[in-house]
Short mmCIF file of C-alpha atoms and ligand atoms in Angstrom, two decimals:
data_model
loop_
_atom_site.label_atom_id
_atom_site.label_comp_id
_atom_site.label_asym_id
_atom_site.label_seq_id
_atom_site.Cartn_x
_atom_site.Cartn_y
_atom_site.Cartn_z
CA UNK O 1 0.00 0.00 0.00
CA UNK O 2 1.18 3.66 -0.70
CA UNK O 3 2.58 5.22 2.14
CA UNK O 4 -0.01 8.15 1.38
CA UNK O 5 -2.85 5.72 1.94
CA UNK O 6 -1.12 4.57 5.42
CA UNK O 7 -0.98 8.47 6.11
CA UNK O 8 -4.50 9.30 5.63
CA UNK O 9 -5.65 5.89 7.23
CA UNK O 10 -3.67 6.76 10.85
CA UNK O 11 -5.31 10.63 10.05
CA UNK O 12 -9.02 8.99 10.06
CA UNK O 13 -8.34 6.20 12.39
CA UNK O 14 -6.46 9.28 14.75
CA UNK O 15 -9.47 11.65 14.02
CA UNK O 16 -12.22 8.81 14.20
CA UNK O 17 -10.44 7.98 18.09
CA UNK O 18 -10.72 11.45 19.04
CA UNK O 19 -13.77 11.91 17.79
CA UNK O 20 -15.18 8.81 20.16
CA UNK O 21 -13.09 10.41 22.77
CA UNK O 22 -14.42 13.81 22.49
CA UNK O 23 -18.19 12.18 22.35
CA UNK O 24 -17.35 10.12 25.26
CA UNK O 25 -16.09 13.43 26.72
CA UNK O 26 -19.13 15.36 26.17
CA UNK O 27 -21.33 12.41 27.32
CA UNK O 28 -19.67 12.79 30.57
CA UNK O 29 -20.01 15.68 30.77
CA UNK O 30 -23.25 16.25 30.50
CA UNK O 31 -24.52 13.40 32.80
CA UNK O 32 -22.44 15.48 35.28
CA UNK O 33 -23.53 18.44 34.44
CA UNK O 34 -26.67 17.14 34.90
CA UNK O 35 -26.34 15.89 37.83
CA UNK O 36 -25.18 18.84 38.84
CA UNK O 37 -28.65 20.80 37.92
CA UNK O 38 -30.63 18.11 39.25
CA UNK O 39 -28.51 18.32 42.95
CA UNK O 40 -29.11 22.58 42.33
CA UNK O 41 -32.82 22.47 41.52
CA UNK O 42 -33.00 19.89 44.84
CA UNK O 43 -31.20 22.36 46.34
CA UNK O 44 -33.35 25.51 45.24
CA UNK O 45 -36.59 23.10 46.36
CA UNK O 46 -35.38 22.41 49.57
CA UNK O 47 -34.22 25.61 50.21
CA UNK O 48 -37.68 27.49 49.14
CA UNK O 49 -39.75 25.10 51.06
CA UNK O 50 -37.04 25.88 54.08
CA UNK O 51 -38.00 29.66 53.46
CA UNK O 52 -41.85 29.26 53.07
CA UNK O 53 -41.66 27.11 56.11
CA UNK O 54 -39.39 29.89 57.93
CA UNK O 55 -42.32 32.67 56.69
CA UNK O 56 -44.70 31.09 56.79
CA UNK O 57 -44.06 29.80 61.19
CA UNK O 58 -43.59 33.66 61.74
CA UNK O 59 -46.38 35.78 63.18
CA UNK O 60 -45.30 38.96 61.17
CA UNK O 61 -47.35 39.15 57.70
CA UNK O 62 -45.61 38.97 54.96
CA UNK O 63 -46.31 39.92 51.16
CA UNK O 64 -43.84 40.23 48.84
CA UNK O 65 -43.85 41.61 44.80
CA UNK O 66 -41.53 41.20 42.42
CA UNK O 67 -39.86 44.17 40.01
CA UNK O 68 -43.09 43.95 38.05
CA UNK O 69 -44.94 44.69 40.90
CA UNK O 70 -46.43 40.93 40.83
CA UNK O 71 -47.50 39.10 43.80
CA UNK O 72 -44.77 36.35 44.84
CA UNK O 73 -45.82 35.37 47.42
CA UNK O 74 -48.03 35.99 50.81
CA UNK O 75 -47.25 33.89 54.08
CA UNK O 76 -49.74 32.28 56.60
CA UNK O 77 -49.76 35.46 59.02
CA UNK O 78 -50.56 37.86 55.96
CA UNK O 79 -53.50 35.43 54.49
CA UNK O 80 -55.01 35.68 58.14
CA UNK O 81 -54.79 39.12 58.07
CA UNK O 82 -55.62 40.05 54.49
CA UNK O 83 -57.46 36.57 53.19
CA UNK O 84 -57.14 38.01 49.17
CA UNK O 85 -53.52 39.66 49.10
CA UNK O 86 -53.81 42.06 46.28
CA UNK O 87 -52.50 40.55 42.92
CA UNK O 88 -50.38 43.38 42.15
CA UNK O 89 -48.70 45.69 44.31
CA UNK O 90 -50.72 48.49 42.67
CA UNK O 91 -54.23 47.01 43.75
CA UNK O 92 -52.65 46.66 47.58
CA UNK O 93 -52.05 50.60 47.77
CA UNK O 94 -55.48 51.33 46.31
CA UNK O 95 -57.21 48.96 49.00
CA UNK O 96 -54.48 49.68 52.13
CA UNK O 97 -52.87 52.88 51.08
CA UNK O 98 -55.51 55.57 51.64
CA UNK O 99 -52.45 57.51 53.99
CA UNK O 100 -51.61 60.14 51.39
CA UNK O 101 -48.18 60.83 53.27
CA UNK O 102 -48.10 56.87 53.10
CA UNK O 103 -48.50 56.76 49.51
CA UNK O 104 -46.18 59.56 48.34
CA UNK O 105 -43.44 58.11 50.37
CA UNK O 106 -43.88 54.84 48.66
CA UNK O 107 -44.30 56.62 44.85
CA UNK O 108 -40.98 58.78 45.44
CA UNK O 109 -38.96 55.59 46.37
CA UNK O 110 -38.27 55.52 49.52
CA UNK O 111 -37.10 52.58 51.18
CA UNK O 112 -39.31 52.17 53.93
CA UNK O 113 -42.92 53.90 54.10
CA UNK O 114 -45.40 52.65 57.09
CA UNK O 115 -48.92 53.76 57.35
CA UNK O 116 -51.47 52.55 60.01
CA UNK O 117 -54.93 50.55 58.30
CA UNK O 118 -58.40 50.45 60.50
CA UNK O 119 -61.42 49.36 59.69
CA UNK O 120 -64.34 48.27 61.59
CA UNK O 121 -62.24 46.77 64.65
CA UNK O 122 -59.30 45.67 62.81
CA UNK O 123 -55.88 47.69 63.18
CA UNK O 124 -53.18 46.74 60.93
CA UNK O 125 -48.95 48.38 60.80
CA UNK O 126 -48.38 48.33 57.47
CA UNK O 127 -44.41 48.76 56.34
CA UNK O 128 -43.28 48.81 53.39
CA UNK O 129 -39.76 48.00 52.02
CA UNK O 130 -39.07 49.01 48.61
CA UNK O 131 -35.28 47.50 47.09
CA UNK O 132 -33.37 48.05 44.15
CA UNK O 133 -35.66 50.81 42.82
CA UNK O 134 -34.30 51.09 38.70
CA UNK O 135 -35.24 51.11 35.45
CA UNK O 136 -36.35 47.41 35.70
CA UNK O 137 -38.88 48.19 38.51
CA UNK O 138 -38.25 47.59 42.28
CA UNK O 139 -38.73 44.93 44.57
CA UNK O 140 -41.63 45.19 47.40
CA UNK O 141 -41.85 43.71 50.79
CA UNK O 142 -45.13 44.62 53.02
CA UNK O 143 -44.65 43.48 56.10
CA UNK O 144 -47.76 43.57 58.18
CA UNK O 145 -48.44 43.55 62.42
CA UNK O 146 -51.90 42.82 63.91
CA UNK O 147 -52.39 46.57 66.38
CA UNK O 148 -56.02 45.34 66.89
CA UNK O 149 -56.08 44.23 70.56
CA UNK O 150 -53.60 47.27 71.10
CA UNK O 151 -55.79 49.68 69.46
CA UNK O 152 -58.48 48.84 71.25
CA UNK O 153 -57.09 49.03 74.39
CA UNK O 154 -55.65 52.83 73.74
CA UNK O 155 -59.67 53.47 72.63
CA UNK O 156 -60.71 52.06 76.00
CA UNK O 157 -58.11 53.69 78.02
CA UNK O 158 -59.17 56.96 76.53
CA UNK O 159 -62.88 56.72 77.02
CA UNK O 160 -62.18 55.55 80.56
CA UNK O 161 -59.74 58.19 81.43
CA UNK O 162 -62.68 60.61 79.87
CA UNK O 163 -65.77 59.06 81.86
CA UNK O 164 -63.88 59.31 85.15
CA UNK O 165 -63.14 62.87 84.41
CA UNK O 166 -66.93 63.54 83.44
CA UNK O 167 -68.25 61.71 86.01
CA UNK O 168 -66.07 63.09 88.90
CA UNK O 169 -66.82 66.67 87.11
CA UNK O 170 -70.71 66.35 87.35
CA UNK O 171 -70.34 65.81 91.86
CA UNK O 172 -67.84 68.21 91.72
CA UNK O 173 -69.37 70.91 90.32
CA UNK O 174 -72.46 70.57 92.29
CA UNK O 175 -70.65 70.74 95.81
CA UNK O 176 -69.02 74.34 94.23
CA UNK O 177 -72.21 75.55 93.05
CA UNK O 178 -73.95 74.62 95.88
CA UNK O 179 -71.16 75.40 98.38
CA UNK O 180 -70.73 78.90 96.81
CA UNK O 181 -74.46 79.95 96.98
CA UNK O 182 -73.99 78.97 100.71
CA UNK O 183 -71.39 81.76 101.06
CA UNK O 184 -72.27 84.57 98.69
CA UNK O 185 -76.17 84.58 100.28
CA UNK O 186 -74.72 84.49 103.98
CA UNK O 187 -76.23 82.16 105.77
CA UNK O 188 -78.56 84.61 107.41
CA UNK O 189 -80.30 84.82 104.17
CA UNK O 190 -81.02 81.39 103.62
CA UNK O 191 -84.11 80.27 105.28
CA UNK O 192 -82.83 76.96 107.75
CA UNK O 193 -84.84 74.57 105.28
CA UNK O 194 -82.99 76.33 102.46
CA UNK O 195 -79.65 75.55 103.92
CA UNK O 196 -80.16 71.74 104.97
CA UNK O 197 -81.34 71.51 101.57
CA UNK O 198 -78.18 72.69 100.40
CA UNK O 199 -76.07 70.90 102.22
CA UNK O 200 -77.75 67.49 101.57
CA UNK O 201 -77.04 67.83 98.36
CA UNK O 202 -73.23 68.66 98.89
CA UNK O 203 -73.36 65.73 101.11
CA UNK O 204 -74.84 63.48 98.55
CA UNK O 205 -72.41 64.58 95.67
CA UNK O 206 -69.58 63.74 98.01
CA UNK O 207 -70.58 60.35 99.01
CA UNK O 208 -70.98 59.65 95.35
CA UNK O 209 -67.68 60.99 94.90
CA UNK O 210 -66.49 58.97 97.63
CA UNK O 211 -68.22 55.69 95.92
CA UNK O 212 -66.68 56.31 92.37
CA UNK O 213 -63.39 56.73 93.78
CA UNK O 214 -63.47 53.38 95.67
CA UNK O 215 -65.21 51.69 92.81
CA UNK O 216 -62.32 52.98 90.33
CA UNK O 217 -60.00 51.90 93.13
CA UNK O 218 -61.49 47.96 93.35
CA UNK O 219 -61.27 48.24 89.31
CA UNK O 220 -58.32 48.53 89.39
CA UNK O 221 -56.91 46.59 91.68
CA UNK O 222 -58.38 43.79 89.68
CA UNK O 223 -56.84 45.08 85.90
CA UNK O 224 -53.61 45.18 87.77
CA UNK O 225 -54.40 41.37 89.47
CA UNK O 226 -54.06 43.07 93.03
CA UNK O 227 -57.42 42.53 94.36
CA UNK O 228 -56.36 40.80 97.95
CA UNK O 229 -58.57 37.66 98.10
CA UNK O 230 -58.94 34.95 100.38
CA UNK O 231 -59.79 31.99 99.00
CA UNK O 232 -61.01 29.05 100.70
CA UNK O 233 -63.75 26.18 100.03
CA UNK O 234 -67.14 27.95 101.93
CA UNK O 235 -71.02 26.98 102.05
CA UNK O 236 -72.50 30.40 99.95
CA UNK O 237 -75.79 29.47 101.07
CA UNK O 238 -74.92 31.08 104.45
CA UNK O 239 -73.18 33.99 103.27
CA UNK O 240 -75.62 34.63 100.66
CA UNK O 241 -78.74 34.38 103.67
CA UNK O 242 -76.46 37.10 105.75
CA UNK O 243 -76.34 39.37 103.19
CA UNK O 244 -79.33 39.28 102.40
CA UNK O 245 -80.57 40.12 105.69
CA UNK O 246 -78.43 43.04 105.98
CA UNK O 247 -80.10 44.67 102.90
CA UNK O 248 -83.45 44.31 104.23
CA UNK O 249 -83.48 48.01 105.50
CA UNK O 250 -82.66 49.07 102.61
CA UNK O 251 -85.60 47.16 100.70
CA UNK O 252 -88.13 48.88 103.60
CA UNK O 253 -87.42 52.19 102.54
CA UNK O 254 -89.37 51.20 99.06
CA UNK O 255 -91.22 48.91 101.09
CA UNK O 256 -90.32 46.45 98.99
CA UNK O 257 -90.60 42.49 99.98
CA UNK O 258 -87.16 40.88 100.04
CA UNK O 259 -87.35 37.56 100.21
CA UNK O 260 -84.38 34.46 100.04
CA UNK O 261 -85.15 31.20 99.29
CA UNK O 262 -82.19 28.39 99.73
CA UNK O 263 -82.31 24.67 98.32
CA UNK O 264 -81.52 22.32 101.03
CA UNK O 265 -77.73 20.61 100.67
CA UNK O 266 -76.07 23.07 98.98
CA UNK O 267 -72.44 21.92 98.13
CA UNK O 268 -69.52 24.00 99.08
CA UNK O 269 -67.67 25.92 96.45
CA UNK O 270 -64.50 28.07 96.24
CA UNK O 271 -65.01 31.68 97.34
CA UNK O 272 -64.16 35.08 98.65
CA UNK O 273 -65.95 36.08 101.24
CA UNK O 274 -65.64 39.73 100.62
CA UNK O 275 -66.31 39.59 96.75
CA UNK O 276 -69.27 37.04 97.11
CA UNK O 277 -70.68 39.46 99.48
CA UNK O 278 -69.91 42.15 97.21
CA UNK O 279 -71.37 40.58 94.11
CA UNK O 280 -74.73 39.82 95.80
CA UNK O 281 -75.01 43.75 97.47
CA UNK O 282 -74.48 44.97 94.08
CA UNK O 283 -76.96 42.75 92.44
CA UNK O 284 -79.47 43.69 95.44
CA UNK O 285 -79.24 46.78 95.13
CA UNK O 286 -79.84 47.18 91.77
CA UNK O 287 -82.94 45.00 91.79
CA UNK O 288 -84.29 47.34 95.13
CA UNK O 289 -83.42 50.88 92.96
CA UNK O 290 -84.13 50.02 89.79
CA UNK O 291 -87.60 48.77 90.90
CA UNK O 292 -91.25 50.41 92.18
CA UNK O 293 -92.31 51.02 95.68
CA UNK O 294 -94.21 47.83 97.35
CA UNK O 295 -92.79 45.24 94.79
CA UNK O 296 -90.98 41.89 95.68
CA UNK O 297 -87.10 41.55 95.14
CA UNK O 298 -86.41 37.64 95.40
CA UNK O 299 -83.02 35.72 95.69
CA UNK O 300 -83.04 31.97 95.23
CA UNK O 301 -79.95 29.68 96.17
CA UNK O 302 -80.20 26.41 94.63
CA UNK O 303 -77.33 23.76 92.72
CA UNK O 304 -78.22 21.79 89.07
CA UNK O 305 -75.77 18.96 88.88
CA UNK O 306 -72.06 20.40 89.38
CA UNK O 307 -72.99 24.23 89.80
CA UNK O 308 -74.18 26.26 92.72
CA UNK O 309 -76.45 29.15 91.14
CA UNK O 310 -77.79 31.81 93.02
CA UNK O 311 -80.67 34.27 91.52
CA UNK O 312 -81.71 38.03 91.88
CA UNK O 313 -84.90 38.45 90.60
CA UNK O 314 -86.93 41.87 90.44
CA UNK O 315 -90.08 43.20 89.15
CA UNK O 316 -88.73 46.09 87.95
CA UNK O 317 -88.38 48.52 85.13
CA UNK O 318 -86.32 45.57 83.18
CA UNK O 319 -83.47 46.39 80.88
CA UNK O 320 -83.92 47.02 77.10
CA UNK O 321 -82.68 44.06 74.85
CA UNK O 322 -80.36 46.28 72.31
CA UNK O 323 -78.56 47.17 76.00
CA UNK O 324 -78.43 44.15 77.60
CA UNK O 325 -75.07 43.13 75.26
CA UNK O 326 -73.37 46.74 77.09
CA UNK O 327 -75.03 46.22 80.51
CA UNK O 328 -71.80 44.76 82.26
CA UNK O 329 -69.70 47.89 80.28
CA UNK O 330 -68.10 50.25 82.43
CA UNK O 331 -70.29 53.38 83.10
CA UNK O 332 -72.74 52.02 80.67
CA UNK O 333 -76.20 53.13 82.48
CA UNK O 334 -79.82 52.59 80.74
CA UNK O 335 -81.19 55.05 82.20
CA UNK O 336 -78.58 58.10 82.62
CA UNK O 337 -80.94 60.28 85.07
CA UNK O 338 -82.50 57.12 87.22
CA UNK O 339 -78.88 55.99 87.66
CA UNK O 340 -77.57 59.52 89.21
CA UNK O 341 -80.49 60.04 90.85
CA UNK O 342 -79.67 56.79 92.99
CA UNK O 343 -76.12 57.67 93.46
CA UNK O 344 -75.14 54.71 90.98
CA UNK O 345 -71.84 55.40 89.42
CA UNK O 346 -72.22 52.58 86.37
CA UNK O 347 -69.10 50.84 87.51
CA UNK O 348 -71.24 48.25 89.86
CA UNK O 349 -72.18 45.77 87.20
CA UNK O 350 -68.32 46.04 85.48
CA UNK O 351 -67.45 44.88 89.24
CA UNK O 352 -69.84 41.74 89.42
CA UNK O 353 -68.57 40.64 86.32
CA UNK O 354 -64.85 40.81 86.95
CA UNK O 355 -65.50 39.37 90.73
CA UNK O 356 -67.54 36.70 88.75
CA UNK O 357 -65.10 35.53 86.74
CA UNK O 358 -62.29 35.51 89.66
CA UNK O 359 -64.45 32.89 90.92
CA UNK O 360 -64.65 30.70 87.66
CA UNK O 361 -68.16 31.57 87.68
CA UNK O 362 -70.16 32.89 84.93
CA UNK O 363 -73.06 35.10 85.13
CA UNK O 364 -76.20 35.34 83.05
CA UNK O 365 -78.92 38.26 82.53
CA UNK O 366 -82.99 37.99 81.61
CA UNK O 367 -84.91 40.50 81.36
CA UNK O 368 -88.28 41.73 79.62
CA UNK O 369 -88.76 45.43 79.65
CA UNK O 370 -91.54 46.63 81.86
CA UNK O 371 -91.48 43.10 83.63
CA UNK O 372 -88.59 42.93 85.71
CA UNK O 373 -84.78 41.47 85.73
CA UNK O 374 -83.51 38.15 86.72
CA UNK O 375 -79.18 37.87 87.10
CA UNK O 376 -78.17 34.19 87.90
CA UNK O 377 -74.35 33.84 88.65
CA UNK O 378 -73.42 29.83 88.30
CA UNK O 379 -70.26 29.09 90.02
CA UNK O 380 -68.47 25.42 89.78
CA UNK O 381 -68.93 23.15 92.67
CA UNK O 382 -65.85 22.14 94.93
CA UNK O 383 -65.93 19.14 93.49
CA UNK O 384 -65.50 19.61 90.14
CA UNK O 385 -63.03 22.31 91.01
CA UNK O 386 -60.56 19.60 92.63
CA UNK O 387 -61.16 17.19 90.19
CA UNK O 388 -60.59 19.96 87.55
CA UNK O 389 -57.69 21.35 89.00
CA UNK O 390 -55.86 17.42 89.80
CA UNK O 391 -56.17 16.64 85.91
CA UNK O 392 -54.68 19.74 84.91
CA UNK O 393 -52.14 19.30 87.94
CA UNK O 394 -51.08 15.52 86.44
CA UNK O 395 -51.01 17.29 82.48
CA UNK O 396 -49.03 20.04 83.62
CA UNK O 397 -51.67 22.31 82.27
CA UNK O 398 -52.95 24.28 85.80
CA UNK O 399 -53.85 27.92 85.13
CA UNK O 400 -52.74 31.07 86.75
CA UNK O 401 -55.79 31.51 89.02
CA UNK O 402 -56.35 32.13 92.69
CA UNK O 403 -59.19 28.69 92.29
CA UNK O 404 -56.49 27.20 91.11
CA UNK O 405 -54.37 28.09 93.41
CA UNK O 406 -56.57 27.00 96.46
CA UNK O 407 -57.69 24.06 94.90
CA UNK O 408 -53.91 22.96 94.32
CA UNK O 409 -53.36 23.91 98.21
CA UNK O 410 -56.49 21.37 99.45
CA UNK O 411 -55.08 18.48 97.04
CA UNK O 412 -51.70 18.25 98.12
CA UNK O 413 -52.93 18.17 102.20
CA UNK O 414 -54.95 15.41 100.64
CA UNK O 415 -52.35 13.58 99.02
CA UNK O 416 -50.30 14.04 101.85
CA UNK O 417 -53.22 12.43 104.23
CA UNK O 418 -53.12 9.08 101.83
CA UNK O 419 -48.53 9.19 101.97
CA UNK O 420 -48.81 10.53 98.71
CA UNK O 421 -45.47 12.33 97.59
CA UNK O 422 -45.15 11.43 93.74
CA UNK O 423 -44.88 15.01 91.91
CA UNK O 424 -48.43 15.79 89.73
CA UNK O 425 -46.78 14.65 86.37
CA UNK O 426 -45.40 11.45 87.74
CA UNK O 427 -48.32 10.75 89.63
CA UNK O 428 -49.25 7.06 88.68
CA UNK O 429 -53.18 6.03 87.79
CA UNK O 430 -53.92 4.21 91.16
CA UNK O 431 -52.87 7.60 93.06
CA UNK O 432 -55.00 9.66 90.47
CA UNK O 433 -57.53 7.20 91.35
CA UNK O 434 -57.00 7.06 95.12
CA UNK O 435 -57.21 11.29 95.53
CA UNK O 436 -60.53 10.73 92.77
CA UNK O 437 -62.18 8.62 95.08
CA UNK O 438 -61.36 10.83 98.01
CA UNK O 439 -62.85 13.68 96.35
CA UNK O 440 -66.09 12.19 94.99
CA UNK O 441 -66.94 10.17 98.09
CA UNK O 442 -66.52 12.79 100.22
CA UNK O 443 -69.74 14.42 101.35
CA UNK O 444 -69.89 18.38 101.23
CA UNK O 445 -70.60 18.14 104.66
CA UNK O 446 -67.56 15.91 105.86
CA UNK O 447 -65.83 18.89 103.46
CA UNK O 448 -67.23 22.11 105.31
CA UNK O 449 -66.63 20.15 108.76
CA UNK O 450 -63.25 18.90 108.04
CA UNK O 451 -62.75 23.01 107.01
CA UNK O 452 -63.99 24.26 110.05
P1 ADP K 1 -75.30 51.89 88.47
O1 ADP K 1 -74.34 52.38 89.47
O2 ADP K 1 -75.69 52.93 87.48
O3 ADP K 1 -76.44 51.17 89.06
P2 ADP K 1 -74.48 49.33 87.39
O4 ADP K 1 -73.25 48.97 86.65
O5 ADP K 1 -74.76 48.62 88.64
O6 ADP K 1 -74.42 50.90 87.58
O7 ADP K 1 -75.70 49.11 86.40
C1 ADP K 1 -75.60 49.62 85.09
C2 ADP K 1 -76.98 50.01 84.58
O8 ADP K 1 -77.75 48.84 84.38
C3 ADP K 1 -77.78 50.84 85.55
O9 ADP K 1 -77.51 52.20 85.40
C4 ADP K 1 -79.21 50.50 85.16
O10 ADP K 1 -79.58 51.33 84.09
C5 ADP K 1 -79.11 49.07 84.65
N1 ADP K 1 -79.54 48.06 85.65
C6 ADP K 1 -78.76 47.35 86.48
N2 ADP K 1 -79.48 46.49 87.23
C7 ADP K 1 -80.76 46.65 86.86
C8 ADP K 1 -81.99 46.04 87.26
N3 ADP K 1 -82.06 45.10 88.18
N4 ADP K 1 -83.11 46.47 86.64
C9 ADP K 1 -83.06 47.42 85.67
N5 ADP K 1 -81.94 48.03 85.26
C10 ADP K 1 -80.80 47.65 85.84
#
C-alpha cells in the first residue's frame, strides 16, 4: 500500500479515536452536568420550602412583589390578616394605602414607608420595604403587624380616662355651686330649710364621689391582678342568707318584699368572702333601685348537677334588649338620670362581672322590659373544682388563678393524708384514682366540717 494511503488511514483512524473520545467526553459531561442541575434544583426546592416554612411559622405578615410589581408570594400570618392579598402591588395601595403621606413616600422611592390601616375593629402596621428601585422596577416587601387588641385598648383607656373625668366633674361641680351659693347669700339669708337643703345635696355629691373613687380603686386593683382575696372552700348558702338580711333596710325604705329562698344541701364551692358578698349587694341593690315602691325583690340559692347558682330576681323597670349586650360595660347606664339620681356610678355591674369571673363563675342576665330582671351567677362546685384542677395538675396544664391556686393547696394536704409524695406529672393512675375517690366520696358536709 502507498505510504499516502497509510498516512490518511492513521489521520481517520487518529481523528475517528478522538472523535469517540471527544463524544465520550461530552457524554460525561453532561450526565455530570446534569447531575449537577438536578442536585441545584433539589437544592433551590429544599431551600424554598425551608423559606416558606421559615415565613410562613412567623407571626409577622408577609407579602412580597416582584420588580413587576407581581404578587410572589403571601405567608400564613398575611393570608389571616388580608385573606385576598392584592395581585399586584398596585391594587394593595389602592385597597391599604388611603395615607396620602403613606403613599407619596412609597411613589418617590423611599425605602421604607409605614402607614397605620383600620377598619371596623381591625388595626393593621403596614411597612413597606421598597429595594433596588431602577429602570427594571423595584422589589416590594409589606410586612404587616396585627395593632387590633392594642388599638383597642388605647380606645378604651381613653374613654375611661374621659368618663372618670366627666363623672367626677358632674359631683364636683355641684358641691361648688352649691357650696358657693352657701357663702355669697350668707347664711342669714337662707331660710334653715334652704340651707339643709343645700347641704344634703353637697353631702350626697360627696358620698358619690367617695363611691366612684373606691369603685375605680377595686377596678383597678383587679386590671392590675391586686385585688387581695382569700380563698377558701365555703357553704354560699350562708353567706348569701347574711347578706341578704343586711339589705333588708334598705328594701323597707321602698317597702319592697325581700325575700331568700335556699335549696336544702347546697355543696360548698371556692369563694371570697368579701367579693361574694360584694357581688350579691351589688346585684341587690340594683334589683331594690331600679324597681317600684311595694314590689318583691327575690333571691333563690339552689345547685343543678355540678354548679351552685344563686338568683336576683326583680319586678322592675327591666333592661332594654339592644342594651343588655353593654349592661356589664363600664359606666354604661340605661337610664342616665335614674342611675344619678340613685347615686349609681355605672361601675357596679363592670365589678360583678370581673368578681364573677375571679371565681370561675359565669353570670347570666334575663330580662323583659316593663317586667322585671332576673341575674343568675353559676359558680363550679368544689368538686368539680378539685377534680378539675388534679387533671390539669397531672397534664401540667394548671392555670394562673387564685381557684387554682386553692384548689392545688387542698389536694396536696390530701395527698399528703393518703402518703402521697409522687410530683403531679409522675403521679401514677392508682394515686389519680385514690385522691378521685377521696374527692367524689366525700360528702360536702364531711368537706365544710373537716374546714372548720
Ligand atoms: P349603676 O351604678 O348605674 O347602678 P351598674 O353597673 O350597677 O351601675 O348598672 C348599670 C346600669 O344597668 C344601671 O344604670 C341601670 O340602668 C341598669 N340596671 C342594672 N341592674 C338593673 C336592674 N335590676 N333592673 C333594671 N336596670 C338595671
Amino acid at each position: 500500500m502507498p505510504t499516502l494511503v497509510w498516512i490518511i488511514l492513521a489521520a481517520v483512524f487518529t481523528a475517528i479515536l478522538t472523535w469517540a473520545g471527544a463524544q465520550a467526553q461530552f457524554k460525561a459531561t453532561r450526565r455530570q452536568m446534569a447531575r449537577k442541575l438536578r442536585r441545584a434544583e433539589a437544592e433551590v426546592r429544599v431551600n424554598t420550602s425551608e423559606a416558606e416554612r421559615i415565613l410562613g411559622s412567623i407571626e409577622l405578615g408577609v407579602i412580597a412583589y416582584n420588580t413587576e410589581g407581581r404578587l410572589v408570594t403571601a405567608n400564613r400570618a398575611a393570608r389571616i390578616l388580608i385573606p385576598r392579598p392584592p395581585k399586584t402591588f398596585r391594587d394593595f395601595l389602592e385597597a391599604y394605602g388611603q395615607d396620602a403621606a403613606f403613599r407619596s413616600s412609597v411613589f418617590l422611592g423611599s425605602p421604607l414607608a409605614v402607614t397605620v390601616y383600620r377598619r371596623e375593629n381591625l388595626c393593621l402596621r403596614l411597612q413597606v420595604q421598597t429595594r433596588g428601585v431602577g429602570a427594571g422596577g423595584a422589589n416590594r416587601l409589606v410586612l404587616i403587624q396585627d395593632f387590633s387588641r392594642q388599638d383597642k385598648e388605647e380606645r378604651m383607656r381613653k374613654e375611661f380616662v374621659a368618663n372618670v373625668s366627666h363623672e367626677l366633674k358632674t359631683p364636683l361641680t355641684t358641691i361648688k355651686t352649691y357650696s358657693e351659693s352657701l357663702i355669697d347669700w350668707g347664711l342669714a339669708e337662707k331660710s334653715e330649710e334652704a340651707q339643709r337643703k343645700d347641704l344634703q345635696r353637697i353631702y350626697d355629691d360627696s358620698i358619690r364621689m367617695e363611691k366612684l373613687i373606691s369603685d375605680l380603686l377595686l377596678l383597678s386593683s383587679l386590671d392590675a391582678r391586686g385585688f387581695h382575696t382569700t380563698v377558701e372552700q365555703g357553704d354560699p348558702a350562708w353567706l348569701i342568707r347574711q347578706t341578704c338580711e343586711r339589705m333588708q333596710y334598705q328594701a323597707e325604705e321602698k317597702q319592697i318584699e325581700l325575700s331568700c329562698q335556699i335549696m336544702n344541701n347546697i355543696p360548698a364551692v371556692y369563694l371570697d368572702r368579701a367579693a361574694l358578698e360584694r357581688i350579691l349587694t351589688n346585684l341587690v341593690s340594683n334589683a331594690l333601685k331600679y324597681s317600684p315602691e311595694k314590689s318583691k325583690v327575690a333571691v333563690y340559692v339552689g345547685a343543678v348537677r355540678e354548679e351552685v347558682y344563686f338568683k336576683v330576681k326583680d319586678q322592675g323597670f327591666g333592661i332594654p334588649a339592644e342594651d343588655q349586650a353593654h349592661i356589664f360595660d363600664r359606666f354604661f347606664r340605661v337610664d342616665q338620670t335614674g342611675s344619678r339620681q340613685h347615686g349609681g356610678t355605672g361601675l357596679g355591674l363592670s365589678i360583678v362581672k370581673e368578681l364573677v369571673e375571679l371565681h370561675r363563675a359565669r353570670i347570666d342576665l334575663n330580662s323583659v322590659l316593663g317586667q322585671g330582671t332576673e341575674f343568675t351567677v353559676m359558680m363550679p362546685t368544689a368538686k368539680k373544682v378539685l377534680r378539675e384542677t388534679l387533671h390539669a395538675l397531672i397534664e401540667n396544664e394548671a392555670q394562673q388563678d387564685i381557684i387554682t391556686a386553692a384548689a392545688a393547696e387542698d389536694l396536696s394536704a390530701l395527698a399528703r393524708q393518703l402518703g402521697i409524695v409522687a410530683k403531679w406529672t409522675s403521679m401514677t393512675s392508682s394515686e389519680k384514682q385514690a385522691l378521685e375517690t377521696i374527692i367524689n366520696a366525700d360528702s360536702e358536709a364531711e368537706l365544710l366540717s373537716a374546714q372548720a
